[in-house]
């Protein structure tokens, strides 16, 4: 029999974690599978504009209010020559991409990406190849993108149709260079050296850029910790952010363990902060390195299908995870975890954005929202403001990551617009929770909405034929009583509770 349990949430308007950096809601498009081709670019499609860009996915990306999109990889970038992706599209070389076992036509390249960012209302975050290439590429690329004119490569950009510089300000120094699967895989020392020199080169040319150095590909890497220490010892002066990547999957069909993965993510963040601060200490510097969690998501549904893919074909259906309801719950908890660390996590990218492990799927006949679209959209559109230190007093359960709380929650105070938003996941598969939060500091505020994503079927999915099987609804589960917010969080639920200043 289901019971109702209780939890207490405490906030204090003066005890802030940090203002939210909007870049925490960023995403990622790699030249992989149908992310670019058929995802954001499909000339001839009935959804394509005059540049071949899919307007239906642009509309959904705007709904998500995505601030930055990392590009062009991912593993792909470690064998990529950016020069292949400029100039007349029909003259660009077709190349093999050994990372994903496919052929890349380069039909969509740097100029097309920059044009797309403008139309999609996002900013660029560009990754350079530090696998098979290095410092010289960094120099050439930033001359091409950020110098106005008067040099060979800046004039080549103008000749190729872009009079104004692209002015890319956020650069990733390679991708997952700690991973033995990576083309041009390096030791921490080798990587630290090349990242430092490539970053220095970018900053020689444009001192206003910021650089993200590769941290570990996940917290289970045998080199985790030492990798960050060693590479930061070599690159501290040029590095602004250290990257973290992680993907989770419910491979053993153990939902409580799966939902506890946010505990692992939280530990991962704490460990990387500690390592950055250790290097800060031994460097005797005032500079603090922040975190860029530039790949995170659920990824496992497509693993078996991908093993059977034919090699060296163009943009196959690859990494096309179809997300279910429980995935949306974990994505909600991961967003809460990122927000709770808003003082140090300044950038984060849901990996990825369209078709490839993505919130948005496309076919020739349309585009639709996967289950994970909803928590991402809610956090991105309503999670801007200042994160308040949010203490949650609730029962825990044992999981493979240690004790996991049944409720994950975080409150964001958007004082300017008069909104207080509480994001909360109830991971209890059986029982509802009644939560109670003192909101007397928010005098004059009223509950304006409680958005709920819940359901009985943890494995329910959205498809093109049935796009709304898993979709949020508005409910009346929240009220303010004697200065306290009292809400009912149903078992297995993602909740967005919004209080707004009365007009
Ligand atoms: O996002 C899919 C892949 O996951 C990326 O290419 C790589 O960086 C990571 O291993």
Coordinates of N, CA and C in Angstrom, one line a residue, residues 46 109 125 173 189 298 313 385 412 424 439:
X46 N 11.0 19.4 -46.4 CA 9.9 20.4 -46.5 C 10.1 21.4 -45.3
X109 N 29.7 22.8 -42.7 CA 31.0 23.1 -42.0 C 30.9 24.3 -41.2
X125 N 30.4 27.4 -29.2 CA 31.5 26.8 -28.3 C 32.2 25.8 -29.2
X173 N 39.7 22.8 -25.6 CA 41.0 22.3 -26.1 C 41.0 20.8 -26.2
X189 N 50.4 14.4 -18.8 CA 51.5 15.4 -19.0 C 51.5 15.9 -20.5
X298 N 21.8 10.6 -20.2 CA 21.6 9.1 -20.2 C 22.0 8.6 -21.5
X313 N 29.7 4.4 -44.0 CA 28.5 5.0 -44.7 C 28.3 6.4 -44.1
X385 N 18.5 32.8 -12.4 CA 18.3 33.7 -11.2 C 19.5 33.3 -10.3
X412 N 15.6 28.3 -7.0 CA 16.2 29.4 -7.7 C 15.4 30.7 -7.5
X424 N 12.1 19.8 -8.1 CA 12.2 18.6 -7.2 C 11.8 17.3 -7.9
X439 N 8.5 29.9 3.5 CA 8.6 30.9 2.5 C 8.2 32.3 3.0

